[in-house]
Tab-separated table of N, CA, C and O in Angstrom:
chain	number	residue	atom	x	y	z
A	1	UNK	N	81.856	120.441	105.642
A	1	UNK	CA	81.952	119.334	106.577
A	1	UNK	C	83.128	118.438	106.179
A	1	UNK	O	83.091	117.763	105.150
A	2	UNK	N	84.160	118.455	106.988
A	2	UNK	CA	85.337	117.630	106.774
A	2	UNK	C	85.518	116.716	107.975
A	2	UNK	O	85.561	117.181	109.118
A	3	UNK	N	85.618	115.439	107.703
A	3	UNK	CA	85.863	114.465	108.754
A	3	UNK	C	87.089	113.637	108.407
A	3	UNK	O	87.268	113.221	107.262
A	4	UNK	N	87.927	113.423	109.400
A	4	UNK	CA	89.114	112.604	109.262
A	4	UNK	C	89.037	111.487	110.292
A	4	UNK	O	88.830	111.754	111.474
A	5	UNK	N	89.198	110.261	109.841
A	5	UNK	CA	89.095	109.107	110.726
A	5	UNK	C	90.364	108.286	110.644
A	5	UNK	O	90.697	107.751	109.585
A	6	UNK	N	91.063	108.186	111.778
A	6	UNK	CA	92.297	107.410	111.839
A	6	UNK	C	92.008	105.972	112.240
A	6	UNK	O	91.059	105.693	112.971
A	7	UNK	N	92.866	105.080	111.788
A	7	UNK	CA	92.789	103.685	112.176
A	7	UNK	C	94.171	103.060	112.031
A	7	UNK	O	95.059	103.641	111.424
A	8	UNK	N	94.336	101.877	112.592
A	8	UNK	CA	95.584	101.150	112.442
A	8	UNK	C	96.483	101.161	113.656
A	8	UNK	O	97.516	100.479	113.659
A	9	UNK	N	96.124	101.911	114.676
A	9	UNK	CA	96.932	101.936	115.880
A	9	UNK	C	96.807	100.637	116.652
A	9	UNK	O	95.956	99.802	116.371
A	10	UNK	N	97.675	100.481	117.635
A	10	UNK	CA	97.644	99.280	118.442
A	10	UNK	C	98.904	99.113	119.245
A	10	UNK	O	99.694	100.044	119.400
A	11	UNK	N	99.084	97.913	119.756
A	11	UNK	CA	100.246	97.567	120.563
A	11	UNK	C	101.224	96.751	119.730
A	11	UNK	O	100.835	95.778	119.081
A	12	UNK	N	102.475	97.148	119.772
A	12	UNK	CA	103.505	96.454	119.016
A	12	UNK	C	104.799	96.457	119.811
A	12	UNK	O	105.039	97.367	120.612
A	13	UNK	N	105.614	95.447	119.616
A	13	UNK	CA	106.899	95.383	120.294
A	13	UNK	C	107.933	96.259	119.599
A	13	UNK	O	107.820	96.559	118.408
A	14	UNK	N	108.928	96.652	120.361
A	14	UNK	CA	110.014	97.445	119.807
A	14	UNK	C	110.614	96.741	118.592
A	14	UNK	O	110.876	95.541	118.624
A	15	UNK	N	110.812	97.508	117.529
A	15	UNK	CA	111.344	96.956	116.301
A	15	UNK	C	110.276	96.532	115.309
A	15	UNK	O	110.590	96.237	114.147
A	16	UNK	N	109.036	96.524	115.749
A	16	UNK	CA	107.936	96.132	114.892
A	16	UNK	C	107.462	97.269	114.016
A	16	UNK	O	108.067	98.345	113.964
A	17	UNK	N	106.357	97.040	113.330
A	17	UNK	CA	105.827	98.038	112.419
A	17	UNK	C	104.313	98.112	112.494
A	17	UNK	O	103.641	97.162	112.910
A	18	UNK	N	103.795	99.252	112.105
A	18	UNK	CA	102.368	99.495	112.008
A	18	UNK	C	102.118	100.417	110.829
A	18	UNK	O	102.997	101.194	110.448
A	19	UNK	N	100.928	100.344	110.273
A	19	UNK	CA	100.525	101.284	109.247
A	19	UNK	C	99.247	101.971	109.680
A	19	UNK	O	98.223	101.318	109.884
A	20	UNK	N	99.323	103.285	109.815
A	20	UNK	CA	98.169	104.078	110.164
A	20	UNK	C	97.470	104.567	108.905
A	20	UNK	O	98.125	104.870	107.907
A	21	UNK	N	96.159	104.656	108.972
A	21	UNK	CA	95.375	105.162	107.861
A	21	UNK	C	94.523	106.329	108.318
A	21	UNK	O	94.046	106.355	109.450
A	22	UNK	N	94.340	107.276	107.442
A	22	UNK	CA	93.481	108.428	107.702
A	22	UNK	C	92.542	108.570	106.520
A	22	UNK	O	92.976	108.928	105.419
A	23	UNK	N	91.282	108.285	106.749
A	23	UNK	CA	90.276	108.376	105.700
A	23	UNK	C	89.548	109.709	105.800
A	23	UNK	O	89.008	110.051	106.854
A	24	UNK	N	89.531	110.445	104.715
A	24	UNK	CA	88.890	111.752	104.678
A	24	UNK	C	87.531	111.670	103.997
A	24	UNK	O	87.313	110.857	103.097
A	25	UNK	N	86.624	112.531	104.433
A	25	UNK	CA	85.284	112.556	103.872
A	25	UNK	C	85.203	113.358	102.579
A	25	UNK	O	84.158	113.369	101.927
A	26	UNK	N	86.280	114.029	102.214
A	26	UNK	CA	86.351	114.806	100.984
A	26	UNK	C	87.609	114.415	100.235
A	26	UNK	O	88.487	113.746	100.771
A	27	UNK	N	87.691	114.845	98.994
A	27	UNK	CA	88.840	114.540	98.169
A	27	UNK	C	90.105	115.127	98.789
A	27	UNK	O	90.179	116.334	99.034
A	28	UNK	N	91.086	114.287	99.026
A	28	UNK	CA	92.319	114.743	99.663
A	28	UNK	C	93.117	115.697	98.788
A	28	UNK	O	93.986	116.411	99.285
A	29	UNK	N	92.829	115.730	97.509
A	29	UNK	CA	93.521	116.640	96.604
A	29	UNK	C	93.165	118.094	96.878
A	29	UNK	O	93.857	118.998	96.415
A	30	UNK	N	92.107	118.324	97.612
A	30	UNK	CA	91.686	119.681	97.926
A	30	UNK	C	92.604	120.354	98.942
A	30	UNK	O	92.634	121.579	99.030
A	31	UNK	N	93.329	119.575	99.712
A	31	UNK	CA	94.143	120.118	100.785
A	31	UNK	C	95.541	120.470	100.306
A	31	UNK	O	96.137	119.759	99.502
A	32	UNK	N	96.064	121.573	100.817
A	32	UNK	CA	97.414	121.983	100.480
A	32	UNK	C	98.440	121.022	101.066
A	32	UNK	O	99.508	120.808	100.491
A	33	UNK	N	98.116	120.462	102.211
A	33	UNK	CA	98.981	119.474	102.816
A	33	UNK	C	98.182	118.603	103.766
A	33	UNK	O	97.128	119.000	104.267
A	34	UNK	N	98.704	117.418	103.998
A	34	UNK	CA	98.158	116.542	105.017
A	34	UNK	C	99.329	116.041	105.843
A	34	UNK	O	100.453	115.949	105.348
A	35	UNK	N	99.050	115.742	107.084
A	35	UNK	CA	100.145	115.417	107.983
A	35	UNK	C	99.695	114.493	109.098
A	35	UNK	O	98.501	114.304	109.343
A	36	UNK	N	100.682	113.929	109.751
A	36	UNK	CA	100.480	113.163	110.963
A	36	UNK	C	101.194	113.865	112.111
A	36	UNK	O	102.366	114.241	111.982
A	37	UNK	N	100.481	114.050	113.187
A	37	UNK	CA	101.030	114.577	114.420
A	37	UNK	C	100.906	113.512	115.495
A	37	UNK	O	100.156	112.543	115.350
A	38	UNK	N	101.627	113.698	116.572
A	38	UNK	CA	101.483	112.793	117.694
A	38	UNK	C	101.622	113.561	118.996
A	38	UNK	O	102.256	114.609	119.051
A	39	UNK	N	101.011	113.027	120.030
A	39	UNK	CA	101.084	113.636	121.341
A	39	UNK	C	101.250	112.551	122.394
A	39	UNK	O	100.386	111.690	122.550
A	40	UNK	N	102.366	112.602	123.083
A	40	UNK	CA	102.647	111.679	124.166
A	40	UNK	C	102.189	112.295	125.476
A	40	UNK	O	102.068	113.523	125.587
A	41	UNK	N	101.937	111.484	126.493
A	41	UNK	CA	101.499	112.015	127.784
A	41	UNK	C	102.467	113.055	128.332
A	41	UNK	O	103.678	112.837	128.375
A	42	UNK	N	101.933	114.201	128.736
A	42	UNK	CA	102.755	115.257	129.301
A	42	UNK	C	103.530	116.077	128.301
A	42	UNK	O	104.315	116.946	128.701
A	43	UNK	N	103.342	115.827	127.017
A	43	UNK	CA	104.063	116.561	125.989
A	43	UNK	C	103.097	117.255	125.034
A	43	UNK	O	101.921	116.912	124.960
A	44	UNK	N	103.631	118.235	124.316
A	44	UNK	CA	102.837	118.942	123.329
A	44	UNK	C	102.702	118.126	122.053
A	44	UNK	O	103.532	117.258	121.765
A	45	UNK	N	101.668	118.404	121.304
A	45	UNK	CA	101.489	117.746	120.030
A	45	UNK	C	102.593	118.192	119.070
A	45	UNK	O	102.905	119.380	118.972
A	46	UNK	N	103.189	117.243	118.373
A	46	UNK	CA	104.299	117.549	117.495
A	46	UNK	C	104.084	116.945	116.110
A	46	UNK	O	103.451	115.901	115.961
A	47	UNK	N	104.644	117.603	115.130
A	47	UNK	CA	104.559	117.130	113.751
A	47	UNK	C	105.461	115.921	113.561
A	47	UNK	O	106.628	115.939	113.952
A	48	UNK	N	104.930	114.893	112.943
A	48	UNK	CA	105.690	113.689	112.636
A	48	UNK	C	106.096	113.668	111.173
A	48	UNK	O	107.264	113.467	110.834
A	49	UNK	N	105.130	113.845	110.298
A	49	UNK	CA	105.382	113.814	108.866
A	49	UNK	C	104.289	114.576	108.142
A	49	UNK	O	103.154	114.639	108.610
A	50	UNK	N	104.630	115.143	107.003
A	50	UNK	CA	103.666	115.885	106.203
A	50	UNK	C	103.896	115.613	104.732
A	50	UNK	O	105.016	115.328	104.307
A	51	UNK	N	102.829	115.700	103.976
A	51	UNK	CA	102.922	115.552	102.535
A	51	UNK	C	102.130	116.678	101.889
A	51	UNK	O	100.971	116.907	102.221
A	52	UNK	N	102.767	117.400	100.986
A	52	UNK	CA	102.134	118.511	100.313
A	52	UNK	C	101.325	118.017	99.118
A	52	UNK	O	101.467	116.877	98.687
A	53	UNK	N	100.498	118.914	98.593
A	53	UNK	CA	99.650	118.552	97.460
A	53	UNK	C	100.461	118.106	96.255
A	53	UNK	O	100.001	117.273	95.472
A	54	UNK	N	101.677	118.642	96.115
A	54	UNK	CA	102.542	118.265	95.015
A	54	UNK	C	103.325	116.989	95.243
A	54	UNK	O	104.063	116.554	94.355
A	55	UNK	N	103.184	116.401	96.422
A	55	UNK	CA	103.855	115.153	96.723
A	55	UNK	C	105.128	115.274	97.533
A	55	UNK	O	105.706	114.254	97.923
A	56	UNK	N	105.568	116.496	97.795
A	56	UNK	CA	106.773	116.693	98.585
A	56	UNK	C	106.492	116.338	100.041
A	56	UNK	O	105.468	116.723	100.599
A	57	UNK	N	107.414	115.624	100.648
A	57	UNK	CA	107.250	115.197	102.030
A	57	UNK	C	108.314	115.800	102.927
A	57	UNK	O	109.387	116.207	102.470
A	58	UNK	N	108.006	115.868	104.205
A	58	UNK	CA	108.999	116.234	105.193
A	58	UNK	C	108.726	115.447	106.462
A	58	UNK	O	107.579	115.085	106.748
A	59	UNK	N	109.787	115.194	107.211
A	59	UNK	CA	109.700	114.360	108.396
A	59	UNK	C	110.419	114.995	109.563
A	59	UNK	O	111.405	115.714	109.396
A	60	UNK	N	109.923	114.716	110.736
A	60	UNK	CA	110.653	115.084	111.923
A	60	UNK	C	111.928	114.253	111.989
A	60	UNK	O	111.941	113.092	111.558
A	61	UNK	N	112.980	114.838	112.520
A	61	UNK	CA	114.261	114.139	112.569
A	61	UNK	C	114.177	112.806	113.317
A	61	UNK	O	114.920	111.869	113.014
A	62	UNK	N	113.281	112.730	114.285
A	62	UNK	CA	113.190	111.534	115.101
A	62	UNK	C	112.628	110.328	114.359
A	62	UNK	O	112.804	109.194	114.806
A	63	UNK	N	111.962	110.565	113.220
A	63	UNK	CA	111.349	109.469	112.483
A	63	UNK	C	111.890	109.308	111.073
A	63	UNK	O	111.563	108.325	110.396
A	64	UNK	N	112.699	110.243	110.637
A	64	UNK	CA	113.241	110.185	109.281
A	64	UNK	C	114.024	108.894	109.066
A	64	UNK	O	114.868	108.527	109.867
A	65	UNK	N	113.707	108.206	107.977
A	65	UNK	CA	114.350	106.943	107.687
A	65	UNK	C	113.596	105.746	108.215
A	65	UNK	O	113.878	104.608	107.817
A	66	UNK	N	112.646	105.976	109.116
A	66	UNK	CA	111.856	104.892	109.685
A	66	UNK	C	110.388	104.954	109.263
A	66	UNK	O	109.761	103.920	109.066
A	67	UNK	N	109.856	106.162	109.146
A	67	UNK	CA	108.453	106.350	108.795
A	67	UNK	C	108.328	106.844	107.361
A	67	UNK	O	109.194	107.564	106.861
A	68	UNK	N	107.237	106.485	106.718
A	68	UNK	CA	106.950	106.947	105.368
A	68	UNK	C	105.503	107.405	105.294
A	68	UNK	O	104.592	106.652	105.637
A	69	UNK	N	105.294	108.639	104.851
A	69	UNK	CA	103.947	109.146	104.652
A	69	UNK	C	103.610	109.058	103.171
A	69	UNK	O	104.449	109.336	102.316
A	70	UNK	N	102.397	108.662	102.878
A	70	UNK	CA	101.953	108.546	101.499
A	70	UNK	C	100.462	108.818	101.431
A	70	UNK	O	99.787	108.878	102.457
A	71	UNK	N	99.963	108.986	100.239
A	71	UNK	CA	98.534	109.209	100.069
A	71	UNK	C	98.014	108.482	98.843
A	71	UNK	O	98.741	108.231	97.883
A	72	UNK	N	96.743	108.145	98.902
A	72	UNK	CA	96.045	107.538	97.789
A	72	UNK	C	94.815	108.395	97.551
A	72	UNK	O	93.797	108.244	98.231
A	73	UNK	N	94.918	109.314	96.619
A	73	UNK	CA	93.827	110.250	96.378
A	73	UNK	C	92.555	109.561	95.887
A	73	UNK	O	91.451	110.058	96.121
A	74	UNK	N	92.707	108.441	95.208
A	74	UNK	CA	91.539	107.703	94.735
A	74	UNK	C	90.711	107.178	95.897
A	74	UNK	O	89.498	107.011	95.778
A	75	UNK	N	91.365	106.911	97.017
A	75	UNK	CA	90.687	106.408	98.203
A	75	UNK	C	90.493	107.485	99.265
A	75	UNK	O	89.966	107.198	100.337
A	76	UNK	N	90.932	108.701	98.960
A	76	UNK	CA	90.854	109.808	99.917
A	76	UNK	C	91.490	109.425	101.252
A	76	UNK	O	90.944	109.713	102.322
A	77	UNK	N	92.636	108.803	101.164
A	77	UNK	CA	93.292	108.258	102.343
A	77	UNK	C	94.774	108.612	102.377
A	77	UNK	O	95.448	108.585	101.344
A	78	UNK	N	95.248	108.934	103.560
A	78	UNK	CA	96.665	109.179	103.807
A	78	UNK	C	97.167	108.108	104.762
A	78	UNK	O	96.461	107.727	105.698
A	79	UNK	N	98.375	107.636	104.523
A	79	UNK	CA	98.942	106.570	105.323
A	79	UNK	C	100.221	107.013	106.015
A	79	UNK	O	100.921	107.912	105.564
A	80	UNK	N	100.515	106.354	107.104
A	80	UNK	CA	101.802	106.513	107.757
A	80	UNK	C	102.336	105.124	108.053
A	80	UNK	O	101.838	104.440	108.949
A	81	UNK	N	103.318	104.703	107.273
A	81	UNK	CA	103.972	103.431	107.510
A	81	UNK	C	105.066	103.650	108.536
A	81	UNK	O	105.979	104.442	108.312
A	82	UNK	N	104.980	102.952	109.646
A	82	UNK	CA	105.925	103.115	110.738
A	82	UNK	C	106.722	101.832	110.902
A	82	UNK	O	106.160	100.783	111.211
A	83	UNK	N	108.009	101.924	110.693
A	83	UNK	CA	108.905	100.785	110.819
A	83	UNK	C	109.913	101.024	111.932
A	83	UNK	O	110.140	102.156	112.347
A	84	UNK	N	110.517	99.953	112.379
A	84	UNK	CA	111.535	100.031	113.433
A	84	UNK	C	111.048	100.865	114.611
A	84	UNK	O	111.744	101.758	115.098
A	85	UNK	N	109.866	100.558	115.060
A	85	UNK	CA	109.256	101.341	116.125
A	85	UNK	C	110.030	101.236	117.428
A	85	UNK	O	110.596	100.194	117.757
A	86	UNK	N	110.031	102.343	118.146
A	86	UNK	CA	110.717	102.449	119.420
A	86	UNK	C	109.718	102.826	120.502
A	86	UNK	O	108.688	103.424	120.211
A	87	UNK	N	110.015	102.502	121.758
A	87	UNK	CA	109.100	102.883	122.841
A	87	UNK	C	108.796	104.381	122.861
A	87	UNK	O	107.682	104.773	123.219
A	88	UNK	N	109.757	105.204	122.479
A	88	UNK	CA	109.537	106.644	122.463
A	88	UNK	C	108.570	107.101	121.376
A	88	UNK	O	108.185	108.272	121.333
A	89	UNK	N	108.174	106.191	120.496
A	89	UNK	CA	107.159	106.504	119.495
A	89	UNK	C	105.751	106.389	120.071
A	89	UNK	O	104.781	106.746	119.394
A	90	UNK	N	105.631	105.885	121.273
A	90	UNK	CA	104.332	105.727	121.908
A	90	UNK	C	103.639	107.075	122.059
A	90	UNK	O	104.193	108.010	122.640
A	91	UNK	N	102.436	107.167	121.535
A	91	UNK	CA	101.685	108.413	121.571
A	91	UNK	C	100.330	108.198	120.912
A	91	UNK	O	100.071	107.151	120.316
A	92	UNK	N	99.483	109.205	121.018
A	92	UNK	CA	98.267	109.247	120.226
A	92	UNK	C	98.614	109.960	118.932
A	92	UNK	O	99.155	111.066	118.950
A	93	UNK	N	98.319	109.333	117.820
A	93	UNK	CA	98.635	109.893	116.516
A	93	UNK	C	97.388	110.495	115.887
A	93	UNK	O	96.332	109.867	115.842
A	94	UNK	N	97.536	111.724	115.404
A	94	UNK	CA	96.426	112.471	114.827
A	94	UNK	C	96.676	112.789	113.365
A	94	UNK	O	97.777	113.175	112.981
A	95	UNK	N	95.638	112.666	112.587
A	95	UNK	CA	95.681	113.068	111.191
A	95	UNK	C	95.297	114.538	111.079
A	95	UNK	O	94.379	115.001	111.766
A	96	UNK	N	96.005	115.262	110.235
A	96	UNK	CA	95.746	116.682	110.019
A	96	UNK	C	95.624	116.977	108.537
A	96	UNK	O	96.386	116.462	107.723
A	97	UNK	N	94.670	117.810	108.197
A	97	UNK	CA	94.519	118.296	106.831
A	97	UNK	C	94.468	119.810	106.867
A	97	UNK	O	93.771	120.386	107.700
A	98	UNK	N	95.211	120.445	105.981
A	98	UNK	CA	95.280	121.904	105.966
A	98	UNK	C	94.875	122.448	104.605
A	98	UNK	O	95.357	121.996	103.567
A	99	UNK	N	93.999	123.440	104.661
A	99	UNK	CA	93.585	124.141	103.464
A	99	UNK	C	93.930	125.615	103.637
A	99	UNK	O	93.561	126.229	104.642
A	100	UNK	N	94.634	126.171	102.678
A	100	UNK	CA	95.087	127.552	102.754
A	100	UNK	C	94.355	128.418	101.738
A	100	UNK	O	94.267	128.069	100.562
A	101	UNK	N	93.833	129.541	102.208
A	101	UNK	CA	93.219	130.535	101.328
A	101	UNK	C	94.101	131.770	101.308
A	101	UNK	O	94.854	132.034	102.247
A	102	UNK	N	93.999	132.523	100.232
A	102	UNK	CA	94.797	133.738	100.083
A	102	UNK	C	93.916	134.898	99.649
A	102	UNK	O	94.099	135.472	98.586
A	103	UNK	N	92.961	135.216	100.480
A	103	UNK	CA	92.078	136.348	100.269
A	103	UNK	C	92.485	137.441	101.240
A	103	UNK	O	92.280	137.303	102.454
A	104	UNK	N	93.070	138.502	100.730
A	104	UNK	CA	93.628	139.612	101.500
A	104	UNK	C	94.907	139.181	102.217
A	104	UNK	O	95.970	139.774	102.035
A	105	UNK	N	94.795	138.173	103.041
A	105	UNK	CA	95.944	137.582	103.695
A	105	UNK	C	95.777	136.067	103.680
A	105	UNK	O	94.660	135.564	103.560
A	106	UNK	N	96.894	135.368	103.803
A	106	UNK	CA	96.839	133.918	103.827
A	106	UNK	C	96.225	133.430	105.134
A	106	UNK	O	96.545	133.929	106.211
A	107	UNK	N	95.337	132.471	105.023
A	107	UNK	CA	94.715	131.865	106.196
A	107	UNK	C	94.758	130.356	106.066
A	107	UNK	O	94.483	129.801	105.005
A	108	UNK	N	95.112	129.711	107.157
A	108	UNK	CA	95.163	128.254	107.199
A	108	UNK	C	93.958	127.708	107.940
A	108	UNK	O	93.620	128.183	109.027
A	109	UNK	N	93.333	126.724	107.348
A	109	UNK	CA	92.232	126.019	107.989
A	109	UNK	C	92.687	124.596	108.263
A	109	UNK	O	93.041	123.865	107.341
A	110	UNK	N	92.685	124.223	109.524
A	110	UNK	CA	93.150	122.908	109.934
A	110	UNK	C	91.993	122.023	110.383
A	110	UNK	O	91.106	122.466	111.116
A	111	UNK	N	92.042	120.783	109.946
A	111	UNK	CA	91.056	119.788	110.331
A	111	UNK	C	91.787	118.622	110.987
A	111	UNK	O	92.881	118.248	110.560
A	112	UNK	N	91.168	118.062	112.015
A	112	UNK	CA	91.821	117.031	112.805
A	112	UNK	C	90.942	115.803	112.985
A	112	UNK	O	89.725	115.906	113.107
A	113	UNK	N	91.596	114.650	113.025
A	113	UNK	CA	90.909	113.428	113.380
A	113	UNK	C	90.889	113.272	114.888
A	113	UNK	O	91.444	114.086	115.631
A	114	UNK	N	90.263	112.215	115.358
A	114	UNK	CA	90.134	111.981	116.792
A	114	UNK	C	91.358	111.314	117.406
A	114	UNK	O	91.518	111.315	118.619
A	115	UNK	N	92.210	110.760	116.584
A	115	UNK	CA	93.427	110.151	117.069
A	115	UNK	C	93.338	108.638	117.206
A	115	UNK	O	92.262	108.082	117.402
A	116	UNK	N	94.484	107.994	117.105
A	116	UNK	CA	94.584	106.559	117.309
A	116	UNK	C	95.820	106.271	118.152
A	116	UNK	O	96.882	106.851	117.933
A	117	UNK	N	95.662	105.398	119.119
A	117	UNK	CA	96.735	105.116	120.066
A	117	UNK	C	97.748	104.145	119.482
A	117	UNK	O	97.391	103.097	118.940
A	118	UNK	N	99.015	104.505	119.611
A	118	UNK	CA	100.121	103.621	119.250
A	118	UNK	C	100.962	103.400	120.495
A	118	UNK	O	101.442	104.358	121.104
A	119	UNK	N	101.125	102.149	120.869
A	119	UNK	CA	101.920	101.810	122.036
A	119	UNK	C	103.007	100.831	121.637
A	119	UNK	O	102.718	99.774	121.069
A	120	UNK	N	104.245	101.186	121.922
A	120	UNK	CA	105.388	100.346	121.585
A	120	UNK	C	106.021	99.867	122.885
A	120	UNK	O	106.484	100.675	123.693
A	121	UNK	N	106.041	98.576	123.078
A	121	UNK	CA	106.609	98.001	124.287
A	121	UNK	C	108.068	97.621	124.064
A	121	UNK	O	108.492	97.329	122.938
A	122	UNK	N	108.824	97.632	125.141
A	122	UNK	CA	110.235	97.281	125.070
A	122	UNK	C	110.488	95.833	125.435
A	122	UNK	O	111.563	95.298	125.198
């Protein structure tokens, strides 16, 4: 049983900032990676940022330099600090946790939160 609960979304003006939180029901160290995705109306869900178990991060080009993903394993929580927000950042943001097994073949198990709305006004 894995549950991910996002919080911190809301309405903010262009240029403002928000910090999203994702609280997991299990130790976040168990996951090979955790990530934030987002989905805007009429668009597919896309990767925003990810952090691997070893601490390595990667970002989508559209947010690199503005967003920072981090984790606090003691709190079983992953964060997404969003700065210099733009209207095009408006979307529902989802927390993702991935666990990979390597029995015969590699298999990925993905867990998702319910999402939190981020709206950036111009």
